[in-house]
Short mmCIF file of C-alpha atoms in Angstrom, two decimals:
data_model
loop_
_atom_site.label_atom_id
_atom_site.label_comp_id
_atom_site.label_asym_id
_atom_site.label_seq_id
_atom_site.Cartn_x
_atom_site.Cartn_y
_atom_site.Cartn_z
CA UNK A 1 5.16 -18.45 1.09
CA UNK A 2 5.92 -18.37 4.71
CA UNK A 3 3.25 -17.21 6.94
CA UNK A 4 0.69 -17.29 4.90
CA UNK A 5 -3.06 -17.81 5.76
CA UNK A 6 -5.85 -20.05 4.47
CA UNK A 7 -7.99 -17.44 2.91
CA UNK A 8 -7.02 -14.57 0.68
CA UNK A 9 -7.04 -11.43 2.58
CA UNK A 10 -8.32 -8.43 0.55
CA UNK A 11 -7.47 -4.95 0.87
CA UNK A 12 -8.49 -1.17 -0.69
CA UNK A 13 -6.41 2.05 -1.69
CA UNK A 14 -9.34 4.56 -1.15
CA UNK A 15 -10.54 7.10 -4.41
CA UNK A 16 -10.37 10.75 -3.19
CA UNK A 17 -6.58 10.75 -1.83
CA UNK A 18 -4.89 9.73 -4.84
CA UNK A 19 -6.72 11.09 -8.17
CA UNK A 20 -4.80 10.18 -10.69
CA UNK A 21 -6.21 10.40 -14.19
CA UNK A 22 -5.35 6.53 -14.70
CA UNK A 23 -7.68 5.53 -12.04
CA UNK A 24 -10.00 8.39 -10.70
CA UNK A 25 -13.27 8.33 -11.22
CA UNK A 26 -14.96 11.78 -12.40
CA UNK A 27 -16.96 11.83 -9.10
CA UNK A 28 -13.71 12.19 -6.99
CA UNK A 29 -13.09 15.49 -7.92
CA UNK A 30 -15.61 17.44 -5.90
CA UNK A 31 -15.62 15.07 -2.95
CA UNK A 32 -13.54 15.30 0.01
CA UNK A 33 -13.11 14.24 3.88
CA UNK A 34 -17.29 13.08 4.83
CA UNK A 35 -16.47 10.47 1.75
CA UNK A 36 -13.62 9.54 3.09
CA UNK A 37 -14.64 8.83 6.36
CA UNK A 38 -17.81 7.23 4.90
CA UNK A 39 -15.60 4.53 2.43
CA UNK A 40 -13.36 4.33 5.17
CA UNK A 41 -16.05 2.78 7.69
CA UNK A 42 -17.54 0.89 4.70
CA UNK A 43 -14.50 -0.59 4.03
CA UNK A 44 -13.88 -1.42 8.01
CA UNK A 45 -17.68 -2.91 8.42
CA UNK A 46 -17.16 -4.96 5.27
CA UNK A 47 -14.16 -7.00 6.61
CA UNK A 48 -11.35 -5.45 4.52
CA UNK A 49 -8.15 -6.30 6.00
CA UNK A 50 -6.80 -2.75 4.89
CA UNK A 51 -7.02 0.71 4.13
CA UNK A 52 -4.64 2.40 1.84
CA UNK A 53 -3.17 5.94 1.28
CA UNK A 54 -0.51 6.98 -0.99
CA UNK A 55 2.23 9.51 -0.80
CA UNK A 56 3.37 12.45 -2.61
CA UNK A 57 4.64 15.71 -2.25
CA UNK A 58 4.32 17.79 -4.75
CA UNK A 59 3.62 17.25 -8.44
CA UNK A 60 5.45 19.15 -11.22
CA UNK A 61 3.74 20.80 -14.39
CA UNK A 62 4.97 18.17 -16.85
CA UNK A 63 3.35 15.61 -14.85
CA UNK A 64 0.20 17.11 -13.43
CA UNK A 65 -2.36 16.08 -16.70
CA UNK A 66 -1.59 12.57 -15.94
CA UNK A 67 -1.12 12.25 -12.25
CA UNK A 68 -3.21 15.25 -10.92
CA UNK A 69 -2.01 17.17 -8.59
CA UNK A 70 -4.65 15.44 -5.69
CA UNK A 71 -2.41 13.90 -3.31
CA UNK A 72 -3.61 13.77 0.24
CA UNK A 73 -0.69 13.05 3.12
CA UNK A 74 -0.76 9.46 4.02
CA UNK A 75 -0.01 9.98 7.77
CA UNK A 76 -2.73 12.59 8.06
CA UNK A 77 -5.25 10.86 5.91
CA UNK A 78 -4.95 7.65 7.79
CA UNK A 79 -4.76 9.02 11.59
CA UNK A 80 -8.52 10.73 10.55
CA UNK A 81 -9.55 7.71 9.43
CA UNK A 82 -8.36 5.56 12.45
CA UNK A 83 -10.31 7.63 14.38
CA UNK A 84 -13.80 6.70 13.14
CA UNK A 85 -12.78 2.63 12.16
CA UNK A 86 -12.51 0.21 14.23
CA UNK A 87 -10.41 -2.67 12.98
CA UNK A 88 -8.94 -2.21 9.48
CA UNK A 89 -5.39 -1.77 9.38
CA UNK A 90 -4.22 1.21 8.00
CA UNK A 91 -1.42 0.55 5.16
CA UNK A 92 0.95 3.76 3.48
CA UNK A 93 1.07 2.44 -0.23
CA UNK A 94 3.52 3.52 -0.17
CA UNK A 95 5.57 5.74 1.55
CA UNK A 96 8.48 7.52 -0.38
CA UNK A 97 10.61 7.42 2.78
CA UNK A 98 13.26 8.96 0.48
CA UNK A 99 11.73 12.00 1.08
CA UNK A 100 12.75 12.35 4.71
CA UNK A 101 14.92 11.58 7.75
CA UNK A 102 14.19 8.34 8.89
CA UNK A 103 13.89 9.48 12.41
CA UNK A 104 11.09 12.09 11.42
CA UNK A 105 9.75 9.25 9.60
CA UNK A 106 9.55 6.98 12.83
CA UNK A 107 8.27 10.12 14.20
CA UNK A 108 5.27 10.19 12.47
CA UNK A 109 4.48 6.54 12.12
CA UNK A 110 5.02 4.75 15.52
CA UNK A 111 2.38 8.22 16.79
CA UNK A 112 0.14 6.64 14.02
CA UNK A 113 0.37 3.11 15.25
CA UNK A 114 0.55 4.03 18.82
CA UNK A 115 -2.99 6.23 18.34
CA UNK A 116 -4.77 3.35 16.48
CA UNK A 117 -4.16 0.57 18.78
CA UNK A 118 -1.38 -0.93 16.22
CA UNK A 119 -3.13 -0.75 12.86
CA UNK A 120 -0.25 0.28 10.84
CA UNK A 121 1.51 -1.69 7.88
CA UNK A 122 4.23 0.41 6.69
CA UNK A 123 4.51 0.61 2.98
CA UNK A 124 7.62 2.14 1.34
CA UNK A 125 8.94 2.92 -2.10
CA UNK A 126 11.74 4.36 -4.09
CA UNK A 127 9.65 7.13 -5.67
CA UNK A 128 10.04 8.28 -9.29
CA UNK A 129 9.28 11.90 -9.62
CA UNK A 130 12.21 13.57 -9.83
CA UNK A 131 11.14 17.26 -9.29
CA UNK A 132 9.87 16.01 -5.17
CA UNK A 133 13.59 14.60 -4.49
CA UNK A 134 15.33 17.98 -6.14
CA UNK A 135 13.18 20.55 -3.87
CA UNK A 136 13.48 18.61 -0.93
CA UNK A 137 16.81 18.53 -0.74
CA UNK A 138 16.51 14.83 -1.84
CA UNK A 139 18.93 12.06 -3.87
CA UNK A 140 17.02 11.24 -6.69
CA UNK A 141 19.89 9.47 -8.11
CA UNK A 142 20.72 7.70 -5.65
CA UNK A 143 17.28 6.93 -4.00
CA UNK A 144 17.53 3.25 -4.31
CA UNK A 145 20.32 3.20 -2.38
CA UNK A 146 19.05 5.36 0.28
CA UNK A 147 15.85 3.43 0.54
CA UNK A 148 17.80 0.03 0.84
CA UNK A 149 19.49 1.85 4.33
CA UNK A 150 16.39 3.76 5.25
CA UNK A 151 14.52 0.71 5.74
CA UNK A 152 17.34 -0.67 7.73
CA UNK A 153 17.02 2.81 10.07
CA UNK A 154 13.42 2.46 10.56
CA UNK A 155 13.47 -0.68 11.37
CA UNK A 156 15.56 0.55 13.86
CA UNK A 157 13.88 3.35 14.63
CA UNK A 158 10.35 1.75 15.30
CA UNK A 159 11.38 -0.96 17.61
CA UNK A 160 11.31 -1.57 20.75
CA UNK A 161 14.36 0.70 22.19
CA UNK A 162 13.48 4.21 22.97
CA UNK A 163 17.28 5.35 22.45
CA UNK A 164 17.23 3.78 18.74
CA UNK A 165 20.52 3.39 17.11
CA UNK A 166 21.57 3.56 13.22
CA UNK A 167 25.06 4.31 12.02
CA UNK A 168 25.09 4.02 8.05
CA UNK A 169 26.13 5.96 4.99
CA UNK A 170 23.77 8.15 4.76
CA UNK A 171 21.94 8.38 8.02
CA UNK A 172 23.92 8.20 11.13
CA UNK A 173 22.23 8.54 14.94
CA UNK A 174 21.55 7.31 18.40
CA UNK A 175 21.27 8.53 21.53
CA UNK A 176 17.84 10.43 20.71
CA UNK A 177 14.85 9.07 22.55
CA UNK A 178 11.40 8.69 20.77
CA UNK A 179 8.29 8.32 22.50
CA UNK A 180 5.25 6.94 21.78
CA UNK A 181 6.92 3.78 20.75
CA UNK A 182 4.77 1.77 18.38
CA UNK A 183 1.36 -0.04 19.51
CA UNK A 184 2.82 -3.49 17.83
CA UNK A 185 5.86 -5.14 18.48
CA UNK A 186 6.80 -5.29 14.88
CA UNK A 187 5.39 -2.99 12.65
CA UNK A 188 4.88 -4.81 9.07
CA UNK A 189 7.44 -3.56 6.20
CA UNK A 190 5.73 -3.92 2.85
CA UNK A 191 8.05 -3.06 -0.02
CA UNK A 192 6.83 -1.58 -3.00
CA UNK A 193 7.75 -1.63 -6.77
CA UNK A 194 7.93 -4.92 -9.78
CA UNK A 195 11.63 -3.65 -11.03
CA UNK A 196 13.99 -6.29 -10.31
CA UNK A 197 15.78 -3.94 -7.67
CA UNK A 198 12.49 -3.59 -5.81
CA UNK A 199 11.46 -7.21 -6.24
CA UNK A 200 15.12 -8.26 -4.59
CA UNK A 201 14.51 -5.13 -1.69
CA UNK A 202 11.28 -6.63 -0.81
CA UNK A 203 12.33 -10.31 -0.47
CA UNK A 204 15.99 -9.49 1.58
CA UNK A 205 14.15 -6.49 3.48
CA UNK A 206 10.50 -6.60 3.54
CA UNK A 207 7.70 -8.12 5.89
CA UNK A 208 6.01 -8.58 1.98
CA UNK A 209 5.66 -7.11 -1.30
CA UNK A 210 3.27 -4.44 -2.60
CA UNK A 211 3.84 -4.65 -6.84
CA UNK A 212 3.50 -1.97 -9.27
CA UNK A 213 1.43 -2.73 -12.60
CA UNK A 214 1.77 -6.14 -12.61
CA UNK A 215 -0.56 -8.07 -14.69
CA UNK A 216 -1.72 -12.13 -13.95
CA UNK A 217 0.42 -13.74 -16.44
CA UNK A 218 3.53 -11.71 -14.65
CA UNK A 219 3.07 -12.95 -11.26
CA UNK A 220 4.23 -16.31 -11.35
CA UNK A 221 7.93 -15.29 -12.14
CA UNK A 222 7.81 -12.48 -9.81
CA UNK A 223 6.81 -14.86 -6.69
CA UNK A 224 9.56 -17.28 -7.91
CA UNK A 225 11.91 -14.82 -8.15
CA UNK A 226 11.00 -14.04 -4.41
CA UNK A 227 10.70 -17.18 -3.24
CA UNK A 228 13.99 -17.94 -4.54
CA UNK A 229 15.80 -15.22 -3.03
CA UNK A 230 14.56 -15.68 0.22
CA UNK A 231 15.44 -19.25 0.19
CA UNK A 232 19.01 -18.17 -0.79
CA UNK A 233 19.36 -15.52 2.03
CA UNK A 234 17.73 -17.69 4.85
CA UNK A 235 15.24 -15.51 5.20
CA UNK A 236 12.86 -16.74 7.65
CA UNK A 237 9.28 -15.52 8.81
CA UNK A 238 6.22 -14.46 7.77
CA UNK A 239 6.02 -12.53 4.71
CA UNK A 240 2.98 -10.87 2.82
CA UNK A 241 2.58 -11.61 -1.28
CA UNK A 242 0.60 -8.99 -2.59
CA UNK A 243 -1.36 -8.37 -5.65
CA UNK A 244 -3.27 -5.49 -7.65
CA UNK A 245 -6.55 -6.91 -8.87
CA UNK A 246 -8.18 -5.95 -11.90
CA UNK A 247 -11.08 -3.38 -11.87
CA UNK A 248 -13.87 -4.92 -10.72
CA UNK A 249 -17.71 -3.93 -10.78
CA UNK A 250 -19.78 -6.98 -8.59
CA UNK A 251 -23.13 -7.66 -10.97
CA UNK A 252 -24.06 -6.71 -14.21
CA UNK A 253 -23.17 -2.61 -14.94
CA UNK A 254 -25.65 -0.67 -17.21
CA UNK A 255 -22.86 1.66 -18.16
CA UNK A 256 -19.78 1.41 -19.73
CA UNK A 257 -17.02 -0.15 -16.90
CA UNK A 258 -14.41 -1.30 -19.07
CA UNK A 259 -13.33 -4.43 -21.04
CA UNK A 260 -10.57 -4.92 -18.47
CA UNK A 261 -12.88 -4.98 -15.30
CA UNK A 262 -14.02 -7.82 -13.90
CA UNK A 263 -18.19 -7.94 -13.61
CA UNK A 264 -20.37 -10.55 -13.43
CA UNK A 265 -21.79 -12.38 -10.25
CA UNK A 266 -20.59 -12.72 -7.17
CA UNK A 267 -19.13 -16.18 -7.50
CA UNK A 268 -17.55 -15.50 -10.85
CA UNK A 269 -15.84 -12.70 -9.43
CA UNK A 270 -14.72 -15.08 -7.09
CA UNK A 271 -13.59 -17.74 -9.20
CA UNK A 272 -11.76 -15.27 -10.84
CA UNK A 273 -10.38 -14.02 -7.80
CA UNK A 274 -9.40 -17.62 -6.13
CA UNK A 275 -6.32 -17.56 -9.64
CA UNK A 276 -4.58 -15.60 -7.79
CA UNK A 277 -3.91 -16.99 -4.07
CA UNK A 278 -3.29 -20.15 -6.84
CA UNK A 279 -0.48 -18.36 -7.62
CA UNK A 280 0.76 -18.07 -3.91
CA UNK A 281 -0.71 -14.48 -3.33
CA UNK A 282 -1.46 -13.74 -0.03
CA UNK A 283 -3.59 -10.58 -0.17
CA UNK A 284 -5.21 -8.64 -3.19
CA UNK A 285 -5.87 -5.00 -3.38
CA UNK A 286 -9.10 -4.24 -5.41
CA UNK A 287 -10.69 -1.12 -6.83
CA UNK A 288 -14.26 -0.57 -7.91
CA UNK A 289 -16.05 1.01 -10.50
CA UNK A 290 -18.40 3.44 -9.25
CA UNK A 291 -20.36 6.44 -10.49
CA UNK A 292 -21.20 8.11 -6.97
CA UNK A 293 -19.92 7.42 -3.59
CA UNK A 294 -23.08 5.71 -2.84
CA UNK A 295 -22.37 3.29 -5.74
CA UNK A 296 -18.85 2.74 -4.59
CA UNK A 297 -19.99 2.29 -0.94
CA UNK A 298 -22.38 -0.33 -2.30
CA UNK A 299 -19.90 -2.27 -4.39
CA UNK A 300 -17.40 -2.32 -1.48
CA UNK A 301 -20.66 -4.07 0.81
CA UNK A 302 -21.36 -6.72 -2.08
CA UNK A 303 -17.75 -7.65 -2.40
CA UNK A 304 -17.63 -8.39 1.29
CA UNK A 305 -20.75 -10.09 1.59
CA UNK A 306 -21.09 -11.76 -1.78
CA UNK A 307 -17.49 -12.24 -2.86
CA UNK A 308 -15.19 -12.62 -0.12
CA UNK A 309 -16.56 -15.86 1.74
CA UNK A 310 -16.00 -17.69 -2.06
CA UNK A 311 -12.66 -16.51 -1.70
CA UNK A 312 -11.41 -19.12 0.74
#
Protein backbone atom coordinates (compact mmCIF):
# COMPACT_ATOMS: atom_id res chain seq x y z
CA UNK A 1 0.00 0.00 0.00
CA UNK A 2 1.20 3.46 -0.48
CA UNK A 3 4.08 4.51 1.53
CA UNK A 4 5.11 1.62 2.66
CA UNK A 5 8.70 0.58 3.70
CA UNK A 6 11.02 -2.35 2.93
CA UNK A 7 11.06 -3.94 6.29
CA UNK A 8 8.22 -4.66 8.63
CA UNK A 9 8.15 -2.21 11.36
CA UNK A 10 7.16 -3.72 14.74
CA UNK A 11 5.49 -2.15 17.52
CA UNK A 12 4.27 -2.94 21.48
CA UNK A 13 1.05 -2.03 23.59
CA UNK A 14 2.82 -2.19 27.06
CA UNK A 15 1.29 -4.84 30.07
CA UNK A 16 0.57 -2.75 33.23
CA UNK A 17 -1.76 0.08 31.56
CA UNK A 18 -4.30 -2.04 30.13
CA UNK A 19 -4.98 -5.34 32.34
CA UNK A 20 -7.49 -6.91 30.88
CA UNK A 21 -8.21 -10.47 31.90
CA UNK A 22 -7.88 -11.56 28.07
CA UNK A 23 -4.35 -10.56 27.96
CA UNK A 24 -2.76 -9.67 31.44
CA UNK A 25 -0.40 -11.57 32.79
CA UNK A 26 -0.79 -12.40 36.69
CA UNK A 27 2.45 -10.43 37.35
CA UNK A 28 0.81 -7.10 36.18
CA UNK A 29 -1.23 -6.75 38.97
CA UNK A 30 1.16 -5.60 41.66
CA UNK A 31 3.44 -3.70 39.32
CA UNK A 32 3.21 -0.19 38.46
CA UNK A 33 5.19 3.04 37.07
CA UNK A 34 9.37 1.73 37.70
CA UNK A 35 8.02 -1.25 35.20
CA UNK A 36 6.74 0.90 33.07
CA UNK A 37 9.45 3.08 32.64
CA UNK A 38 11.75 0.01 32.61
CA UNK A 39 9.63 -1.86 29.41
CA UNK A 40 9.30 1.43 28.10
CA UNK A 41 13.23 2.00 27.66
CA UNK A 42 13.53 -1.73 26.77
CA UNK A 43 11.26 -1.36 24.20
CA UNK A 44 13.06 2.11 22.92
CA UNK A 45 16.78 0.41 23.13
CA UNK A 46 15.45 -2.62 21.27
CA UNK A 47 14.41 -0.70 18.07
CA UNK A 48 10.60 -0.85 18.45
CA UNK A 49 9.09 1.60 16.24
CA UNK A 50 6.27 2.18 18.97
CA UNK A 51 4.93 2.35 22.24
CA UNK A 52 1.31 1.87 22.94
CA UNK A 53 -1.31 2.97 25.57
CA UNK A 54 -4.93 2.46 25.55
CA UNK A 55 -7.85 4.49 26.68
CA UNK A 56 -10.64 4.21 28.99
CA UNK A 57 -12.54 5.95 31.39
CA UNK A 58 -14.25 4.21 33.58
CA UNK A 59 -15.38 0.58 33.63
CA UNK A 60 -18.87 -0.50 34.77
CA UNK A 61 -19.67 -3.53 37.19
CA UNK A 62 -21.02 -5.81 34.45
CA UNK A 63 -17.87 -5.47 32.68
CA UNK A 64 -15.14 -5.24 35.26
CA UNK A 65 -14.43 -9.44 35.61
CA UNK A 66 -13.49 -9.38 32.06
CA UNK A 67 -11.89 -6.09 31.33
CA UNK A 68 -10.54 -5.06 34.83
CA UNK A 69 -10.95 -2.03 35.91
CA UNK A 70 -6.81 -1.15 35.26
CA UNK A 71 -6.87 1.46 32.77
CA UNK A 72 -4.08 3.96 32.91
CA UNK A 73 -4.70 7.52 30.85
CA UNK A 74 -3.00 7.31 27.56
CA UNK A 75 -1.87 11.00 27.47
CA UNK A 76 -0.41 10.74 30.96
CA UNK A 77 1.08 7.34 30.59
CA UNK A 78 2.84 8.23 27.42
CA UNK A 79 4.17 11.94 28.33
CA UNK A 80 6.07 9.85 31.52
CA UNK A 81 7.32 7.64 29.30
CA UNK A 82 8.62 10.19 26.65
CA UNK A 83 10.46 11.54 29.21
CA UNK A 84 12.92 8.70 29.91
CA UNK A 85 12.95 7.23 25.86
CA UNK A 86 14.58 8.48 23.42
CA UNK A 87 13.22 7.57 20.01
CA UNK A 88 10.13 5.33 20.05
CA UNK A 89 7.11 6.92 18.97
CA UNK A 90 4.50 7.03 21.28
CA UNK A 91 1.04 5.64 19.70
CA UNK A 92 -2.76 6.09 21.72
CA UNK A 93 -4.29 2.60 20.72
CA UNK A 94 -6.58 4.01 20.67
CA UNK A 95 -8.06 6.97 21.72
CA UNK A 96 -11.95 7.06 22.24
CA UNK A 97 -12.01 10.68 21.05
CA UNK A 98 -15.79 10.28 21.49
CA UNK A 99 -15.27 10.92 24.85
CA UNK A 100 -14.36 14.58 24.49
CA UNK A 101 -14.29 17.94 22.69
CA UNK A 102 -12.07 17.74 19.99
CA UNK A 103 -10.42 20.94 20.91
CA UNK A 104 -9.55 19.55 24.52
CA UNK A 105 -8.47 16.65 22.62
CA UNK A 106 -5.92 18.73 20.43
CA UNK A 107 -5.24 20.19 23.71
CA UNK A 108 -3.76 17.40 25.15
CA UNK A 109 -2.10 15.79 22.20
CA UNK A 110 -0.21 18.48 20.12
CA UNK A 111 1.39 19.33 24.29
CA UNK A 112 2.29 15.54 23.98
CA UNK A 113 3.90 15.77 20.60
CA UNK A 114 5.26 19.16 21.11
CA UNK A 115 7.10 17.78 24.62
CA UNK A 116 8.53 14.64 22.88
CA UNK A 117 10.13 16.15 19.95
CA UNK A 118 7.11 14.77 17.60
CA UNK A 119 6.74 11.16 18.72
CA UNK A 120 3.08 10.96 18.59
CA UNK A 121 0.83 8.67 16.26
CA UNK A 122 -2.64 9.39 17.11
CA UNK A 123 -4.81 6.38 17.41
CA UNK A 124 -8.62 6.74 17.61
CA UNK A 125 -11.67 4.57 18.00
CA UNK A 126 -15.38 4.46 18.26
CA UNK A 127 -15.44 2.93 21.76
CA UNK A 128 -17.96 0.29 22.87
CA UNK A 129 -18.72 0.63 26.50
CA UNK A 130 -21.71 2.18 26.80
CA UNK A 131 -21.80 3.15 30.55
CA UNK A 132 -18.29 5.81 29.68
CA UNK A 133 -20.44 7.65 26.80
CA UNK A 134 -23.77 7.88 29.24
CA UNK A 135 -21.76 9.57 32.32
CA UNK A 136 -19.87 11.72 30.24
CA UNK A 137 -22.39 13.31 28.77
CA UNK A 138 -21.49 11.26 25.62
CA UNK A 139 -23.54 9.84 22.23
CA UNK A 140 -23.18 6.37 22.47
CA UNK A 141 -25.60 5.93 19.76
CA UNK A 142 -24.43 7.94 17.65
CA UNK A 143 -20.60 7.65 18.28
CA UNK A 144 -19.75 6.52 14.86
CA UNK A 145 -20.97 9.39 13.52
CA UNK A 146 -19.32 11.69 15.83
CA UNK A 147 -16.00 10.00 15.40
CA UNK A 148 -16.28 10.21 11.48
CA UNK A 149 -16.46 14.43 12.19
CA UNK A 150 -14.15 14.37 15.16
CA UNK A 151 -11.41 13.16 13.14
CA UNK A 152 -12.19 15.74 10.58
CA UNK A 153 -11.89 18.53 13.71
CA UNK A 154 -8.66 17.28 14.87
CA UNK A 155 -7.26 17.17 11.95
CA UNK A 156 -8.06 20.55 12.03
CA UNK A 157 -7.25 21.22 15.22
CA UNK A 158 -3.58 19.82 15.19
CA UNK A 159 -2.34 21.54 12.16
CA UNK A 160 -0.48 24.04 11.42
CA UNK A 161 -2.93 27.22 12.11
CA UNK A 162 -3.00 28.44 15.61
CA UNK A 163 -6.65 29.95 15.08
CA UNK A 164 -7.98 26.33 13.93
CA UNK A 165 -11.30 26.27 12.31
CA UNK A 166 -14.16 23.43 12.28
CA UNK A 167 -17.80 24.12 11.58
CA UNK A 168 -19.74 20.65 11.58
CA UNK A 169 -22.76 18.99 13.10
CA UNK A 170 -21.72 18.34 16.09
CA UNK A 171 -18.68 20.40 16.85
CA UNK A 172 -18.63 23.89 15.65
CA UNK A 173 -15.46 26.52 16.41
CA UNK A 174 -12.76 28.86 15.35
CA UNK A 175 -11.35 31.75 16.36
CA UNK A 176 -9.67 30.05 19.57
CA UNK A 177 -5.89 29.96 19.46
CA UNK A 178 -3.93 26.83 20.68
CA UNK A 179 -0.46 26.85 21.52
CA UNK A 180 2.06 24.53 21.59
CA UNK A 181 1.24 23.54 18.10
CA UNK A 182 2.42 20.03 17.33
CA UNK A 183 6.31 19.02 17.04
CA UNK A 184 5.43 17.31 13.43
CA UNK A 185 3.88 18.76 10.62
CA UNK A 186 1.36 16.04 10.32
CA UNK A 187 0.59 14.12 13.15
CA UNK A 188 -0.22 10.33 11.94
CA UNK A 189 -4.12 9.32 12.20
CA UNK A 190 -4.35 5.61 12.81
CA UNK A 191 -7.93 4.38 12.81
CA UNK A 192 -8.96 1.67 14.86
CA UNK A 193 -11.60 -1.17 14.68
CA UNK A 194 -12.18 -4.55 11.83
CA UNK A 195 -16.18 -3.67 11.51
CA UNK A 196 -16.82 -2.71 8.09
CA UNK A 197 -17.69 0.96 9.29
CA UNK A 198 -14.23 1.21 10.86
CA UNK A 199 -12.44 -0.57 8.04
CA UNK A 200 -14.17 2.17 5.45
CA UNK A 201 -13.24 5.23 8.35
CA UNK A 202 -9.73 4.17 8.28
CA UNK A 203 -9.18 3.94 4.48
CA UNK A 204 -11.33 7.53 3.56
CA UNK A 205 -9.89 9.15 6.92
CA UNK A 206 -6.91 7.58 8.34
CA UNK A 207 -2.99 7.97 7.98
CA UNK A 208 -3.47 3.74 8.53
CA UNK A 209 -5.35 1.16 10.22
CA UNK A 210 -4.99 -0.29 13.73
CA UNK A 211 -7.52 -3.74 13.59
CA UNK A 212 -9.36 -5.27 16.32
CA UNK A 213 -9.16 -9.24 16.71
CA UNK A 214 -8.31 -10.00 13.48
CA UNK A 215 -6.87 -13.32 12.85
CA UNK A 216 -4.24 -14.27 9.60
CA UNK A 217 -6.67 -15.89 7.41
CA UNK A 218 -8.91 -12.46 7.83
CA UNK A 219 -6.41 -10.07 6.68
CA UNK A 220 -6.28 -10.53 3.15
CA UNK A 221 -9.96 -9.32 2.59
CA UNK A 222 -9.61 -6.62 5.03
CA UNK A 223 -6.45 -5.01 3.08
CA UNK A 224 -8.46 -5.51 -0.18
CA UNK A 225 -11.26 -4.03 1.08
CA UNK A 226 -8.89 -1.00 1.92
CA UNK A 227 -7.02 -0.97 -0.88
CA UNK A 228 -10.05 -0.85 -2.85
CA UNK A 229 -11.62 1.97 -1.24
CA UNK A 230 -8.83 4.10 -1.36
CA UNK A 231 -8.38 3.52 -4.96
CA UNK A 232 -12.07 4.52 -5.40
CA UNK A 233 -11.79 7.79 -3.34
CA UNK A 234 -8.35 8.93 -4.81
CA UNK A 235 -6.90 8.71 -1.82
CA UNK A 236 -3.36 9.46 -2.10
CA UNK A 237 -0.33 9.20 0.42
CA UNK A 238 1.24 7.26 2.72
CA UNK A 239 -0.80 5.05 4.77
CA UNK A 240 0.12 2.53 7.66
CA UNK A 241 -1.39 -1.36 7.43
CA UNK A 242 -1.35 -2.66 10.72
CA UNK A 243 -1.55 -5.99 12.30
CA UNK A 244 -1.99 -7.78 15.84
CA UNK A 245 0.46 -10.64 16.01
CA UNK A 246 -0.08 -13.70 17.76
CA UNK A 247 1.39 -14.27 21.30
CA UNK A 248 4.70 -14.90 20.99
CA UNK A 249 7.40 -16.37 23.50
CA UNK A 250 11.16 -16.21 21.45
CA UNK A 251 12.85 -19.90 22.40
CA UNK A 252 11.64 -22.84 23.86
CA UNK A 253 9.19 -21.99 27.25
CA UNK A 254 9.39 -24.51 30.19
CA UNK A 255 5.91 -23.49 31.20
CA UNK A 256 2.74 -23.56 29.79
CA UNK A 257 2.49 -20.33 27.04
CA UNK A 258 -0.30 -21.36 25.06
CA UNK A 259 -1.13 -23.41 21.89
CA UNK A 260 -1.86 -20.12 20.12
CA UNK A 261 1.60 -18.42 20.83
CA UNK A 262 4.16 -18.47 18.64
CA UNK A 263 7.67 -20.08 20.25
CA UNK A 264 10.35 -21.57 18.78
CA UNK A 265 13.70 -19.95 17.50
CA UNK A 266 14.42 -16.86 16.50
CA UNK A 267 14.23 -17.42 12.77
CA UNK A 268 11.05 -19.43 12.95
CA UNK A 269 9.49 -16.72 14.68
CA UNK A 270 10.56 -14.85 11.90
CA UNK A 271 9.48 -16.87 9.16
CA UNK A 272 6.37 -16.83 10.74
CA UNK A 273 6.40 -13.28 11.09
CA UNK A 274 7.66 -12.37 7.31
CA UNK A 275 3.40 -14.02 6.31
CA UNK A 276 2.32 -11.14 7.24
CA UNK A 277 4.13 -8.02 5.46
CA UNK A 278 3.26 -10.97 2.51
CA UNK A 279 0.04 -9.94 3.01
CA UNK A 280 0.85 -6.13 2.51
CA UNK A 281 1.13 -5.32 6.34
CA UNK A 282 3.15 -2.62 7.11
CA UNK A 283 3.74 -2.84 10.87
CA UNK A 284 2.85 -5.63 13.51
CA UNK A 285 2.08 -5.12 17.09
CA UNK A 286 3.37 -8.07 19.27
CA UNK A 287 2.89 -9.16 22.85
CA UNK A 288 5.00 -11.51 24.91
CA UNK A 289 4.59 -14.10 27.26
CA UNK A 290 6.30 -13.41 30.36
CA UNK A 291 6.23 -14.54 33.98
CA UNK A 292 8.14 -11.44 35.61
CA UNK A 293 9.06 -8.16 34.23
CA UNK A 294 12.52 -9.36 33.95
CA UNK A 295 11.29 -12.17 31.65
CA UNK A 296 9.25 -9.79 29.61
CA UNK A 297 12.15 -7.28 29.43
CA UNK A 298 14.23 -10.18 28.15
CA UNK A 299 11.84 -11.41 25.49
CA UNK A 300 11.34 -7.82 24.21
CA UNK A 301 15.68 -7.75 23.83
CA UNK A 302 15.64 -11.23 21.91
CA UNK A 303 12.91 -10.17 19.59
CA UNK A 304 14.93 -7.15 18.62
CA UNK A 305 18.13 -8.71 18.37
CA UNK A 306 17.24 -12.20 17.22
CA UNK A 307 13.99 -11.67 15.35
CA UNK A 308 13.67 -8.42 13.86
CA UNK A 309 16.77 -8.28 11.38
CA UNK A 310 15.01 -11.78 9.73
CA UNK A 311 12.14 -9.69 9.39
CA UNK A 312 13.24 -7.74 6.33
Amino acid sequence: MEGREVSLAYGIQLPVQAQSALFAEAWEAAAGGEDLVALARAVDAAGFDYLAACDHVAVPHRLAPAMSTVWYDPVATLAHLAAVTERVRLLSHVAVVGLRHPLLTAKQYATLDHLSGGRLVLGVGAGHVREEFEVLGADFERRGAVLDEVIDALRAALGPQEFPEHHGKFYDFGGLGQRPRPAQAHVPLWVGGSSPAAVRRAALKGDGWLPQGDPRERLPAQIARLRRLREQAGAEGPFTVGAIAEPLYVGRAGWDVGRRTLTGAPQEIAESLRAYRAMGVDQIQVRFRSRSRAELIEQIGLFGAEVAPGLD
